[in-house]
XYZ file of N, CA and C in Angstrom:
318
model
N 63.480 120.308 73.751
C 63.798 120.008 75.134
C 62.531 119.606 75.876
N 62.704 119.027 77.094
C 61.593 118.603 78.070
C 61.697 119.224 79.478
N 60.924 119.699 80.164
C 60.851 120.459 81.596
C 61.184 118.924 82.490
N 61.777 119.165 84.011
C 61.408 118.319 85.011
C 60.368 117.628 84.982
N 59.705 118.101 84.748
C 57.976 117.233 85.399
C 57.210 116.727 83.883
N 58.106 116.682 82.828
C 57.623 115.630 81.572
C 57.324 114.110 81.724
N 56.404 113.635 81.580
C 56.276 112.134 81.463
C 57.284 111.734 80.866
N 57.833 110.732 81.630
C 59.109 110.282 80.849
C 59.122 109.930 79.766
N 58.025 108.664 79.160
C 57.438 108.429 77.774
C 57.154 109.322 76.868
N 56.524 110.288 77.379
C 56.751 111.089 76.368
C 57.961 111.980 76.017
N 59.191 111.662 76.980
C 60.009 112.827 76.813
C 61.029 111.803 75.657
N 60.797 110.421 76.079
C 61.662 109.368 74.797
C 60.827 109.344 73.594
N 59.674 109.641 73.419
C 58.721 109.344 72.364
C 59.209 110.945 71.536
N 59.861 111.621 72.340
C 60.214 113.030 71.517
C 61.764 112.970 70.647
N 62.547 112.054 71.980
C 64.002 111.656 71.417
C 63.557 110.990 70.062
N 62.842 109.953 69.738
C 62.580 108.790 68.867
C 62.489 109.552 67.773
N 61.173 110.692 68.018
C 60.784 111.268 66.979
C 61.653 112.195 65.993
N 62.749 112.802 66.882
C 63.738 113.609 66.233
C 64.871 113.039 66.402
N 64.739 111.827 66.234
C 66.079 110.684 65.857
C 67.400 111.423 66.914
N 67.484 112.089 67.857
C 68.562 112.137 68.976
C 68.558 111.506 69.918
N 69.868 111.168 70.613
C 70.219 110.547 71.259
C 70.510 111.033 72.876
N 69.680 112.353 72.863
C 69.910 113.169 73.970
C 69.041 114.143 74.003
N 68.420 114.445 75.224
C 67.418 115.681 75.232
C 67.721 116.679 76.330
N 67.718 117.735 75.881
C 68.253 118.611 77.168
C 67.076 118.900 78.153
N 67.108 119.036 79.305
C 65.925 119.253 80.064
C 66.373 120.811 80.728
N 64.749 121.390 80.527
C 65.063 122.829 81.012
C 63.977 123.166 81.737
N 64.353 124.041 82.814
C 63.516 124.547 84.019
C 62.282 125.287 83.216
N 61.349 125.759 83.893
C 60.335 126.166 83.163
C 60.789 127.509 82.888
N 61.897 128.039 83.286
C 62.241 129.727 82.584
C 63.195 129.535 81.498
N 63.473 128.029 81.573
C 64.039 127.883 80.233
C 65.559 127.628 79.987
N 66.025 127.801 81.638
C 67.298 127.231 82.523
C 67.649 125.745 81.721
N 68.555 125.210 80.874
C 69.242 123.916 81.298
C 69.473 123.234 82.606
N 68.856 122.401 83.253
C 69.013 121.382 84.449
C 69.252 120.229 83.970
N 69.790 119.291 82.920
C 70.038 118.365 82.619
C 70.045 117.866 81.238
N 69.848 116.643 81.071
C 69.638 115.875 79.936
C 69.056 114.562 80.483
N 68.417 114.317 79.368
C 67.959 112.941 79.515
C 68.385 112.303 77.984
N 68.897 111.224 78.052
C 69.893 110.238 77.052
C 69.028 108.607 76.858
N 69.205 108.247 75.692
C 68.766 106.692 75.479
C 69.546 105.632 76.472
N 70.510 105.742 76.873
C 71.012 104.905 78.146
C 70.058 104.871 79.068
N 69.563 105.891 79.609
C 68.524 106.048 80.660
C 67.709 105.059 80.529
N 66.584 104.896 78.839
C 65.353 104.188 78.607
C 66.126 102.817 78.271
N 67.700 102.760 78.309
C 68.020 101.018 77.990
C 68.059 100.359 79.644
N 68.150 101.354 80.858
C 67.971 100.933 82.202
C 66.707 100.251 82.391
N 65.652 101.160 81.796
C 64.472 100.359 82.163
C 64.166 99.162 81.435
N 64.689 99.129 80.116
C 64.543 98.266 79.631
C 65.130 97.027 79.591
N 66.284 96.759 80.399
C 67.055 95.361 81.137
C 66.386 95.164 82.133
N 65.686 95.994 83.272
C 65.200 95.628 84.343
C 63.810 95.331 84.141
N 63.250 95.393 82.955
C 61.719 94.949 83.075
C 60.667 95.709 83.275
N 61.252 97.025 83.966
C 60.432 97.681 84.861
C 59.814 99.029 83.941
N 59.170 98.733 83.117
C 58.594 99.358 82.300
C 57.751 100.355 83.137
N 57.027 100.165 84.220
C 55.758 100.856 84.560
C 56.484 102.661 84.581
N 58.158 102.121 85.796
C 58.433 103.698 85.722
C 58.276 104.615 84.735
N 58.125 104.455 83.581
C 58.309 105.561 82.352
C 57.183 105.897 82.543
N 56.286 106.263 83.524
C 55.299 106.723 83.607
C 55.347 107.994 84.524
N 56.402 107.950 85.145
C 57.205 109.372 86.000
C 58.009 109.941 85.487
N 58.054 111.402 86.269
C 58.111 112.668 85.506
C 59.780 111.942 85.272
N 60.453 112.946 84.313
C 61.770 112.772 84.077
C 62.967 112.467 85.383
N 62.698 113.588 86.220
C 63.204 114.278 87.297
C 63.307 112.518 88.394
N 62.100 112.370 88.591
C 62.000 110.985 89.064
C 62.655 109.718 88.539
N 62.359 109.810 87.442
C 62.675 108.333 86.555
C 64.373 108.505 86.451
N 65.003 109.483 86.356
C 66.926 109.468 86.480
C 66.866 109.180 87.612
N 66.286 110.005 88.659
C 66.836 109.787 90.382
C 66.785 108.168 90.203
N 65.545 107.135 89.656
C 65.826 105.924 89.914
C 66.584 105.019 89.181
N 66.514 105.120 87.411
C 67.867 104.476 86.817
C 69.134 104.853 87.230
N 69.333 105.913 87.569
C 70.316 106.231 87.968
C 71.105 105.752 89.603
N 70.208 105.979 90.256
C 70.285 105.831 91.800
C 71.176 106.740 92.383
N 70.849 108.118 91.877
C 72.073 109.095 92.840
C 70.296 109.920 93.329
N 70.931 111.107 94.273
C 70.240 112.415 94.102
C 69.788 113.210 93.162
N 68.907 113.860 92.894
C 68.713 114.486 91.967
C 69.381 115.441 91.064
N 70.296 116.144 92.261
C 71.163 117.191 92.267
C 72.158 116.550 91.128
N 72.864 115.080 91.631
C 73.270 114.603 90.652
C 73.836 114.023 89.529
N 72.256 113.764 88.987
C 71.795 112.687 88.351
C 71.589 113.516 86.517
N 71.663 114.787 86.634
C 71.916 115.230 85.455
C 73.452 116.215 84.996
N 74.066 114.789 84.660
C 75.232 115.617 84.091
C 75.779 116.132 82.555
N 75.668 117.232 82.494
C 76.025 118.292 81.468
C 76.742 119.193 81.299
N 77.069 119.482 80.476
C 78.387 120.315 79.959
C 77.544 121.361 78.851
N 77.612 122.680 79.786
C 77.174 123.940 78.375
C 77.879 124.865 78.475
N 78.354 125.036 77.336
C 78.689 127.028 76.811
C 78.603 127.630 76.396
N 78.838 128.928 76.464
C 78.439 129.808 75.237
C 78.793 129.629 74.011
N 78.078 130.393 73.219
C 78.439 130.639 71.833
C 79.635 131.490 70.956
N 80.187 131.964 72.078
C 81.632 132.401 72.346
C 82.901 130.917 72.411
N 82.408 130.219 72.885
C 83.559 129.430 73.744
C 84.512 128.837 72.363
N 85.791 128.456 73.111
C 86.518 128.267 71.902
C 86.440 126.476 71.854
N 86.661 126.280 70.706
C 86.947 124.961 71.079
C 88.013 123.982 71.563
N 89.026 124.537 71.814
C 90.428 124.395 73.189
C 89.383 124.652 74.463
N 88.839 125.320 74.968
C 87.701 125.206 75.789
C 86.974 124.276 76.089
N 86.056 123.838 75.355
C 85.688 122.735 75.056
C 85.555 121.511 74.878
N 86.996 121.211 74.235
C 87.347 120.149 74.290
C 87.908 120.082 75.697
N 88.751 121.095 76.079
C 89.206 120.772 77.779
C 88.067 120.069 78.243
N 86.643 120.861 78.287
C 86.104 120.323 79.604
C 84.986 118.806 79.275
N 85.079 118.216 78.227
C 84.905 117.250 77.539
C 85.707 116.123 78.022
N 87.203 116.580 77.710
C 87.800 115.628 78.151
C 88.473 115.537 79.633
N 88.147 116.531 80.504
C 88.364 116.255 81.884
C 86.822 115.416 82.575
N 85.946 115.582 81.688
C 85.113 114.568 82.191
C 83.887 113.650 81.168
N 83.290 112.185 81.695
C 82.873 111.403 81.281
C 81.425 111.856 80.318
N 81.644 112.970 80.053
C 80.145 113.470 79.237
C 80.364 113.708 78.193
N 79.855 113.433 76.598
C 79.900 113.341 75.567
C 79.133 114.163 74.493
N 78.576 115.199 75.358
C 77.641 116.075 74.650
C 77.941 116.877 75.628
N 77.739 118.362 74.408
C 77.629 119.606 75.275
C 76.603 120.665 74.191
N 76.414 121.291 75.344
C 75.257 122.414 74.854
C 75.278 123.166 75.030
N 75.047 124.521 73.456
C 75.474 126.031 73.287
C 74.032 126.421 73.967
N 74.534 126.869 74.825
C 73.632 127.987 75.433
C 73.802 129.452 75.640
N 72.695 130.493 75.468
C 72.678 131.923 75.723
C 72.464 132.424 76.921
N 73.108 133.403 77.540
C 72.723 133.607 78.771
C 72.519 133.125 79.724
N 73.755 132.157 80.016
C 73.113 131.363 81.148
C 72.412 130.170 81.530
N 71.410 129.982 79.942
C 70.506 129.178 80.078
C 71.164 127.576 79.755
């Protein structure tokens, strides 16, 4: 995973490296606050605008994206309990394609 305040380049140079297509981003206590996805780095890469990947994560969604921060990271996590009738519910009540087992909250 990558914190808010990761250079964006380096937070895709981490996707690349471990061949996923999604990185979860977590607060510095270790909280899930998002994801960051290869769609994101194909935004910058139609618009030219290479320089942004030089801002933190947190920044660089607020602008491919163009929402608020609040949001601009959408994710789906549950426990390690959850069933998968669960799961799949909340998958398919909305447009997100990954979800993430998390402990406690995180």
């Amino acid at each position: 995973s990558c914190v808010p305040s990761s250079q964006c380049v380096r937070s895709f140079l981490q996707l690349a490296d471990l061949k996923y297509s999604s990185l979860p981003v977590s607060d510095e206590e270790g909280l899930l606050v998002g994801a960051l996805s290869c769609r994101d780095l194909r935004v910058a890469m139609a618009t030219g605008n290479l320089g942004i990947l030089t801002r933190c994560v947190t920044e660089y969604i607020s602008l491919v994206r163009r929402q608020a921060v609040k949001t601009v990271f959408p994710f789906i996590s549950c426990k390690p309990t959850a069933t998968l009738e669960h799961v799949m519910h909340r998958l398919s009540a909305s447009r997100i394609q990954r979800v993430y087992i998390v402990a406690d909250n995180r």
